[in-house]
């Protein structure tokens, strides 16, 4: 079993956008959805600005000891009336750089998000993972998540 | 087949909180999670205030011709880098008052949310529905949603 690589979790900056988009694209599902060009299409930077100014959203990256970004995750803390007005945490866009997998990086990033959601008063953390991502489902179950729901999507 | 009841969709107001919470509680899953007291626990009103001031969240109600609230839904429009920086719409807390079901009210509320998400530039609308809500899954499929994902949850 490979050694665990400890990472630092920090908020993403504008100069991380390219490496994040590359991680999103380096994936059987994401590959078809992203556009990797030099420079990147401006829509990515517009989205980053919207994220940066949203007080409920944290896009974070995991940085290795050498300062290289090796993972990312987006956490939204969403207020709502249900469960006695408890907020919910929504985890999205979890990725670990393909050459750094199986070193516990995904676990550190997700555990950070779970702790952060709890700290912000959430009673529930939720996420959708594609039916084909069987390894991801096993990974989340190991971290205590239950496959309790059907995740339904409508794409335009 | 019962007639369709046309409804008006409008933003929820503070004086709708009680009827919304009653709808959330009138449900096999929600019943165990809510606290119906007179007056309602203040946590519901604190959550409503957080919602009201959030520019990305719309908690809406469906009002029948007689001005009575018969349904609700919460729509969050979430910016994100994936899919070329397209926002995503997240639908939560969809309910129709138990005495008003099978009249097309849920469909009108969900179609409103889909149209609103599209209008706000989303390329995807997503939701989680509990594994046991088989009727809901059929309902969403009829509206074009695909059961493409596993919805995973962690409750504290």
Short mmCIF file of C-alpha atoms in Angstrom, two decimals, chain B residues 81-142:
data_model
loop_
_atom_site.label_atom_id
_atom_site.label_comp_id
_atom_site.label_asym_id
_atom_site.label_seq_id
_atom_site.Cartn_x
_atom_site.Cartn_y
_atom_site.Cartn_z
CA UNK B 81 -15.91 25.46 -13.05
CA UNK B 82 -17.03 22.16 -14.56
CA UNK B 83 -18.91 21.97 -17.89
CA UNK B 84 -16.97 25.03 -19.10
CA UNK B 85 -17.97 27.12 -16.13
CA UNK B 86 -21.72 26.56 -16.48
CA UNK B 87 -23.88 27.00 -13.39
CA UNK B 88 -25.90 24.09 -12.07
CA UNK B 89 -29.40 24.18 -10.67
CA UNK B 90 -30.07 22.12 -7.53
CA UNK B 91 -33.70 21.37 -6.70
CA UNK B 92 -34.55 20.53 -3.08
CA UNK B 93 -37.49 20.24 -0.72
CA UNK B 94 -40.20 19.68 -3.32
CA UNK B 95 -43.56 19.09 -1.66
CA UNK B 96 -47.23 19.18 -2.60
CA UNK B 97 -49.86 19.34 0.15
CA UNK B 98 -51.18 15.81 0.66
CA UNK B 99 -54.80 16.75 -0.14
CA UNK B 100 -53.74 18.31 -3.47
CA UNK B 101 -51.67 15.56 -5.05
CA UNK B 102 -52.19 14.13 -8.58
CA UNK B 103 -53.39 17.47 -9.93
CA UNK B 104 -50.24 18.45 -11.79
CA UNK B 105 -49.05 20.84 -9.10
CA UNK B 106 -45.67 19.18 -8.57
CA UNK B 107 -45.12 19.22 -12.31
CA UNK B 108 -45.83 22.95 -12.55
CA UNK B 109 -43.44 23.70 -9.69
CA UNK B 110 -40.62 21.55 -11.07
CA UNK B 111 -41.10 22.87 -14.61
CA UNK B 112 -40.88 26.39 -13.21
CA UNK B 113 -37.55 25.49 -11.57
CA UNK B 114 -36.19 23.90 -14.75
CA UNK B 115 -37.15 26.95 -16.82
CA UNK B 116 -35.67 29.30 -14.23
CA UNK B 117 -32.39 27.35 -14.10
CA UNK B 118 -32.21 27.40 -17.88
CA UNK B 119 -32.93 31.13 -17.95
CA UNK B 120 -30.07 31.67 -15.47
CA UNK B 121 -27.64 29.87 -17.80
CA UNK B 122 -27.50 26.43 -16.15
CA UNK B 123 -26.62 23.48 -18.36
CA UNK B 124 -27.65 20.97 -15.73
CA UNK B 125 -30.36 20.61 -13.11
CA UNK B 126 -29.80 18.02 -10.40
CA UNK B 127 -31.64 16.64 -7.39
CA UNK B 128 -31.47 13.80 -4.89
CA UNK B 129 -34.55 11.73 -4.19
CA UNK B 130 -34.58 9.03 -1.52
CA UNK B 131 -34.29 5.45 -2.76
CA UNK B 132 -37.71 4.69 -1.29
CA UNK B 133 -39.45 7.48 -3.26
CA UNK B 134 -40.15 5.34 -6.30
CA UNK B 135 -43.13 7.44 -7.41
CA UNK B 136 -41.01 10.58 -7.26
CA UNK B 137 -38.35 8.92 -9.42
CA UNK B 138 -40.98 8.02 -12.01
CA UNK B 139 -42.37 11.55 -11.85
CA UNK B 140 -38.94 13.14 -12.48
CA UNK B 141 -38.23 10.72 -15.32
CA UNK B 142 -41.49 11.76 -16.96
#
